[in-house]
Tab-separated table of C-alpha atoms in Angstrom:
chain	number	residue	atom	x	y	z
A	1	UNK	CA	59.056	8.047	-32.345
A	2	UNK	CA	60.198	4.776	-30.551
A	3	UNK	CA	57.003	3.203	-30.544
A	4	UNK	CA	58.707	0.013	-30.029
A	5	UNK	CA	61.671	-1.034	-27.952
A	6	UNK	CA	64.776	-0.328	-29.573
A	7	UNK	CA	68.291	-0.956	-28.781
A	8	UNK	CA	71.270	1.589	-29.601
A	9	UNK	CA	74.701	0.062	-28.851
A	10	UNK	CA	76.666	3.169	-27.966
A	11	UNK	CA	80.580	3.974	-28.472
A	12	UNK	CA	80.916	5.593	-25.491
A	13	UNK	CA	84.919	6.347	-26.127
A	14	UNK	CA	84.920	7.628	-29.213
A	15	UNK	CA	84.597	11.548	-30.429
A	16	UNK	CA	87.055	14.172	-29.034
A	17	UNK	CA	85.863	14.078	-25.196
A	18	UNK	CA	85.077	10.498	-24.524
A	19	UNK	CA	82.622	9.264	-21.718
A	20	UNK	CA	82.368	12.807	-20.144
A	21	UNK	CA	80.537	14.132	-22.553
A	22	UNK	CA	78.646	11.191	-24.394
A	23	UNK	CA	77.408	9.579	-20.804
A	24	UNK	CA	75.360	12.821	-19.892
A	25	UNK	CA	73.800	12.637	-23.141
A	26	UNK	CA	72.855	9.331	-23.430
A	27	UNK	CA	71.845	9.468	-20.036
A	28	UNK	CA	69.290	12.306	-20.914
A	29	UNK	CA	68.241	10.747	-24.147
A	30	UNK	CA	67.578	7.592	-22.500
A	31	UNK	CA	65.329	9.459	-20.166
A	32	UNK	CA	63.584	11.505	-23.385
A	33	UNK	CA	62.561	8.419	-24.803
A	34	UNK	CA	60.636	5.581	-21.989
A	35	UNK	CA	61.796	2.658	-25.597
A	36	UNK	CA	64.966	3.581	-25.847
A	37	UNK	CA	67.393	1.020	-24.224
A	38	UNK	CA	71.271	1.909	-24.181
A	39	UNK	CA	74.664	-0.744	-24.281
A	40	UNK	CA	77.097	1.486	-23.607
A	41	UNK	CA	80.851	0.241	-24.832
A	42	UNK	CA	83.652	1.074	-23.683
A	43	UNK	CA	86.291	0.848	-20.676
A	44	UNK	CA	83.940	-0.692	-17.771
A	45	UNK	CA	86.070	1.517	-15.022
A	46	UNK	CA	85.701	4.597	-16.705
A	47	UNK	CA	81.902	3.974	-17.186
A	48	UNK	CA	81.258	3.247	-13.699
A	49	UNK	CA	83.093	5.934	-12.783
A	50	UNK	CA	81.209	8.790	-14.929
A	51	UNK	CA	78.074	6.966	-14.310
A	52	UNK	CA	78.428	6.726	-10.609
A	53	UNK	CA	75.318	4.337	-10.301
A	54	UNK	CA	73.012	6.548	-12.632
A	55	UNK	CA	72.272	3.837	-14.471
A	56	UNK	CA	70.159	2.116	-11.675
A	57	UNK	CA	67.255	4.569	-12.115
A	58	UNK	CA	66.749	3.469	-15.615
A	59	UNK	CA	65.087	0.079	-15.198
A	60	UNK	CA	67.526	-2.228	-16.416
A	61	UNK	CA	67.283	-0.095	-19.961
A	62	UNK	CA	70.831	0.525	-19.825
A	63	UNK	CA	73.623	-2.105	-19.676
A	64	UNK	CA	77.266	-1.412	-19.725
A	65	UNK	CA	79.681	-3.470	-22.536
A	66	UNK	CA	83.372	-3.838	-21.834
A	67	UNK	CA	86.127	-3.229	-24.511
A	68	UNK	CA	89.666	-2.969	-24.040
A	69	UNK	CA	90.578	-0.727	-27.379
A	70	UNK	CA	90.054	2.600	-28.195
A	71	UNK	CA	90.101	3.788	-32.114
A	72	UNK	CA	91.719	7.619	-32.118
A	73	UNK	CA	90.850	10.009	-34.243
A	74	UNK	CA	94.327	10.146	-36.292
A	75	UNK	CA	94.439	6.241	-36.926
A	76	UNK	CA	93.576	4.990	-40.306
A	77	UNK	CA	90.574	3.027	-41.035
A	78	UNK	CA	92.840	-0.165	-41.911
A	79	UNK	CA	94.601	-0.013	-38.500
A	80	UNK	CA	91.629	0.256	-36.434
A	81	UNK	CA	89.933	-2.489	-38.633
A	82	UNK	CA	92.927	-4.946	-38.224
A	83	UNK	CA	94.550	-4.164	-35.162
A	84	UNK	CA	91.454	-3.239	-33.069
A	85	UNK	CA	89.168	-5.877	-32.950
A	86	UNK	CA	88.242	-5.305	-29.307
A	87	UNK	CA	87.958	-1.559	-29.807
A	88	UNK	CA	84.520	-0.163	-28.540
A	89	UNK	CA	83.537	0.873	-31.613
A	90	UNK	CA	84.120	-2.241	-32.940
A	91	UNK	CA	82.291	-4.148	-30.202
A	92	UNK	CA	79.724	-2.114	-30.250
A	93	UNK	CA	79.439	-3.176	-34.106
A	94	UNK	CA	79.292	-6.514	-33.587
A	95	UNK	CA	76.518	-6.228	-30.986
A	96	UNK	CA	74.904	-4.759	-34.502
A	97	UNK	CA	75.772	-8.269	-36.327
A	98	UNK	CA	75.130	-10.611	-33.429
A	99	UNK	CA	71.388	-9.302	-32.915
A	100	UNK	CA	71.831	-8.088	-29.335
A	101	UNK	CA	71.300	-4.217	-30.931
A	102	UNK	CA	69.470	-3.167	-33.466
A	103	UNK	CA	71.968	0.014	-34.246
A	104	UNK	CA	75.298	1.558	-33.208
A	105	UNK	CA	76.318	4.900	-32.557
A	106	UNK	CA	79.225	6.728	-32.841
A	107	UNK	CA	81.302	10.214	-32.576
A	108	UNK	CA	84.537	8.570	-33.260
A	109	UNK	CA	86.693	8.110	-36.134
A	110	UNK	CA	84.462	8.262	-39.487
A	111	UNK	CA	86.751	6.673	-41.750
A	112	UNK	CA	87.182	3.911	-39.216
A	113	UNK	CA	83.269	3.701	-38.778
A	114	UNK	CA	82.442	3.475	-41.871
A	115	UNK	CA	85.106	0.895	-43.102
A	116	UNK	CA	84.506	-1.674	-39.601
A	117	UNK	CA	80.442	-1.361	-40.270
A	118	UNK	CA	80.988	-2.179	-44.125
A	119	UNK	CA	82.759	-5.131	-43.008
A	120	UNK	CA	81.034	-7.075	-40.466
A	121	UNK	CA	77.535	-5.458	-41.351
A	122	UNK	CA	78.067	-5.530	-44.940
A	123	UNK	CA	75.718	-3.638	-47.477
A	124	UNK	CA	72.160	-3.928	-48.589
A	125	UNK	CA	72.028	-5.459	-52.214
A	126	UNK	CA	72.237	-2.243	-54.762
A	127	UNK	CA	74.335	-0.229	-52.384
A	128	UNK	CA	78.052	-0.024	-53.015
A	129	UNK	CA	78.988	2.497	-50.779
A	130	UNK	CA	77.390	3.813	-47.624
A	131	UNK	CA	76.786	7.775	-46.828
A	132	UNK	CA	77.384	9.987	-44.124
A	133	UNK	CA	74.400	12.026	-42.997
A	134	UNK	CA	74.354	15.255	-41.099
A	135	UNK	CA	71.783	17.601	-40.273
A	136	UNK	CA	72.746	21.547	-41.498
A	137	UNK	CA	70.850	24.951	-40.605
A	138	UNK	CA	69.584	26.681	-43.010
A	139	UNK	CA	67.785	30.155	-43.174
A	140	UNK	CA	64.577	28.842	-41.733
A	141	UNK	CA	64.642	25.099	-40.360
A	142	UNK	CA	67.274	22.970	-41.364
A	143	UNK	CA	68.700	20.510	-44.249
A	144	UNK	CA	69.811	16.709	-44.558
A	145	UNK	CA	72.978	16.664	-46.570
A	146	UNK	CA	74.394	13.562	-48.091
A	147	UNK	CA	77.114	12.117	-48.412
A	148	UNK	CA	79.015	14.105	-46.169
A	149	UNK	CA	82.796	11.338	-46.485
A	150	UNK	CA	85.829	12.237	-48.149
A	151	UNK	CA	84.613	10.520	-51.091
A	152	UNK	CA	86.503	12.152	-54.138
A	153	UNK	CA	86.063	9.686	-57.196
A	154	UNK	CA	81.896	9.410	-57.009
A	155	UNK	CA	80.768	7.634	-60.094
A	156	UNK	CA	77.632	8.223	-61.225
A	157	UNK	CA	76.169	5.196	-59.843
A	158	UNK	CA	77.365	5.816	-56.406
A	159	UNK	CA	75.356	8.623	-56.950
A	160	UNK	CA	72.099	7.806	-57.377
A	161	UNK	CA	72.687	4.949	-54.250
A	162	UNK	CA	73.502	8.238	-52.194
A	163	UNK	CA	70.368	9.756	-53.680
A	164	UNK	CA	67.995	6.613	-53.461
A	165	UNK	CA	69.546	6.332	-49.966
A	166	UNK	CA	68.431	9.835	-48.845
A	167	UNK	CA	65.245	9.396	-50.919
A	168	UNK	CA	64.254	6.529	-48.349
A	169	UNK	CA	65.522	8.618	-44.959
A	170	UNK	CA	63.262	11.070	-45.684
A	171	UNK	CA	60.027	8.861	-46.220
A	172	UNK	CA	60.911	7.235	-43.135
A	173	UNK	CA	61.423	10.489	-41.500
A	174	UNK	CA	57.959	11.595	-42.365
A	175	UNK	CA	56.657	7.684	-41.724
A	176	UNK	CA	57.595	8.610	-37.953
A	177	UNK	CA	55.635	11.832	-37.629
A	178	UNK	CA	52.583	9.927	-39.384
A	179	UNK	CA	53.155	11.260	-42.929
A	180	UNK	CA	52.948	9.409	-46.024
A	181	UNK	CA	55.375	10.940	-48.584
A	182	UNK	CA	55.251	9.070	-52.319
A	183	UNK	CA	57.969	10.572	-55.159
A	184	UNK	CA	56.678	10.592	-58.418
A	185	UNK	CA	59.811	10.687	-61.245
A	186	UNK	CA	57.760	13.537	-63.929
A	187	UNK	CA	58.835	16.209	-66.759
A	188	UNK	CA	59.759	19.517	-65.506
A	189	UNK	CA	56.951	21.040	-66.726
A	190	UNK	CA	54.161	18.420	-65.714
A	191	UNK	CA	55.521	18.417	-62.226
A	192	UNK	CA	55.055	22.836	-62.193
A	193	UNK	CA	51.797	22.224	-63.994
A	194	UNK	CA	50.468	19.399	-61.108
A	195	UNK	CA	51.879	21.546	-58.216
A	196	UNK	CA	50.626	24.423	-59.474
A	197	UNK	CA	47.010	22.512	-59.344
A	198	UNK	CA	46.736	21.048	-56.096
A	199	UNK	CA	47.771	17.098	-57.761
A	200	UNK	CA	51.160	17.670	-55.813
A	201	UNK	CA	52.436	18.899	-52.749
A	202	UNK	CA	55.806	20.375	-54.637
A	203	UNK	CA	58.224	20.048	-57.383
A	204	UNK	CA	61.872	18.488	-56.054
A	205	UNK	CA	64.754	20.128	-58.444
A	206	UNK	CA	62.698	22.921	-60.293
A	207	UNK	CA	64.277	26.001	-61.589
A	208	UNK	CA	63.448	29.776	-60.641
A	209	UNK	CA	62.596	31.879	-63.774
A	210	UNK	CA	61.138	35.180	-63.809
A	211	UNK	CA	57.463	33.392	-64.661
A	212	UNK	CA	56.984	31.206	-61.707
A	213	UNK	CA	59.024	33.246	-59.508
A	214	UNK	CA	56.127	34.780	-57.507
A	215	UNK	CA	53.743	31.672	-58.564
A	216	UNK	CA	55.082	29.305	-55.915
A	217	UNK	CA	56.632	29.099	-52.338
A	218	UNK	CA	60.218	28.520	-52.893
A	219	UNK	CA	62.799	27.096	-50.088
A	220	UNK	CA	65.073	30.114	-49.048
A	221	UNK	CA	68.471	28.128	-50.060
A	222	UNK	CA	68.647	26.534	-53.006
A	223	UNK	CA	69.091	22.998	-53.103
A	224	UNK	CA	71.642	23.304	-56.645
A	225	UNK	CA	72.817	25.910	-58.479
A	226	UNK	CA	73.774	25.675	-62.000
A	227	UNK	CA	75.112	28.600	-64.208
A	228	UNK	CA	74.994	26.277	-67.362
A	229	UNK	CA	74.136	22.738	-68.520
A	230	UNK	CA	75.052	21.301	-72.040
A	231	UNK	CA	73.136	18.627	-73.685
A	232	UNK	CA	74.093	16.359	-77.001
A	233	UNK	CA	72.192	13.218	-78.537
A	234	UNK	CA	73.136	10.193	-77.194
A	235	UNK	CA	74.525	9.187	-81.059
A	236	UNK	CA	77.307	11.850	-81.063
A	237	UNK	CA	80.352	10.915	-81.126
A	238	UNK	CA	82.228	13.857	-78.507
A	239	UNK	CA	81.411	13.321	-74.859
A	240	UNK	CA	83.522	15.555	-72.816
A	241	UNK	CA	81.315	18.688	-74.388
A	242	UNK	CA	82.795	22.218	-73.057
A	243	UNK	CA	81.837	25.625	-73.960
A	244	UNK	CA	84.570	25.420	-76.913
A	245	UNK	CA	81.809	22.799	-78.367
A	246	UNK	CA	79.352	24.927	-78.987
């Protein structure tokens, strides 16, 4: 992991505790990884003064940003994208756009995140909307959920960007621990058959039934759950089937 240099253009005011708690960590990420150079954003005095010249044992790998706004938590995204153009999350942004760092982090607002980044970074062609991300702990390691916004009118096209979206994190998450990953789109039941031979490394979205309960090594939480599913031919002329269809 960070092979290469890479720069991170931090919001160093946002999230519920500010500099006092995001400093210390950068400053012990920054010393995790020897590529990993910092721009941290954000009220200059209040930097220095957390920092308190820890910065100097870094070797110029972390520079300090100046902005003059802070986004709260409560504001809406419109406010903070209109009002706040000097805000260190915005700032730290448009490092992003102007080519001075290759990504930006922040604990702040989400709503406000997402709807600045969408603006001056735009999209990638094919994606609409962009996802939230989070790590979750499961029974025995842990899971990446997507997308984790207040998005309550998901079409099914947004969808599949979400899911084409995590299907890329993941390959690159593997990439960086040297492991080629390749999805292949099969039936149900030639996907069981090739796992069940060696061809595959696993089935993605297969059900548990009594007959292949004990033949494979199943994740301890379910990834769906589904109680019933109703199909019809694409020629019919009802599409909001329910069980009174049947």
């Amino acid at each position: 992991i960070l092979s290469r240099k890479v720069t991170v253009a931090l919001d160093v005011m946002g999230g519920d505790h500010g500099p006092e708690v995001i400093v210390p960590a950068a400053l012990e990420c920054a010393g995790k990884y020897p590529g990993l150079h910092l721009v941290l954003v954000g009220d200059e005095n209040r930097l220095r003064q957390t920092l308190n010249g820890q910065e100097a044992g870094f070797g110029g790998r972390i520079a300090l940003h100046h902005a003059s706004q802070l986004v709260e938590m409560h504001e809406t995204p419109s406010k903070a994208l209109r009002g706040k153009k000097d805000s260190s999350m915005r700032v730290a942004i448009d490092l992003v756009k102007a080519g001075r760092a290759d990504a930006c982090v922040s604990a702040g607002n989400t709503g406000a995140l997402m709807a600045i980044a969408k603006f001056v970074l735009k999209t990638i062609p094919g994606v609409d909307r962009p996802a939230i991300i989070a790590m979750l702990p499961s029974a025995t390691s842990h899971t990446h959920v997507l997308d984790l916004g207040a998005n309550v009118d998901c079409s099914a096209e947004i969808l599949t960007q979400f899911a084409i979206m995590g299907y890329e994190l993941v390959k690159a998450v593997f990439a960086a621990e040297g492991i080629e990953i390749v999805f292949r789109t099969l039936p149900f039941a030639r996907c069981m058959h090739d796992a069940k031979s060696g061809k595959l490394a696993g089935c993605f979205n297969a059900t548990i039934t009594e007959e292949n309960r004990y033949q494979y090594h199943w994740h301890d939480t379910p990834l769906f759950e589904e109680d019933l599913a109703i199909f019809a031919l694409a020629s019919e002329p009802q599409r909001d089937l329910k069980l009174t269809s049947l």
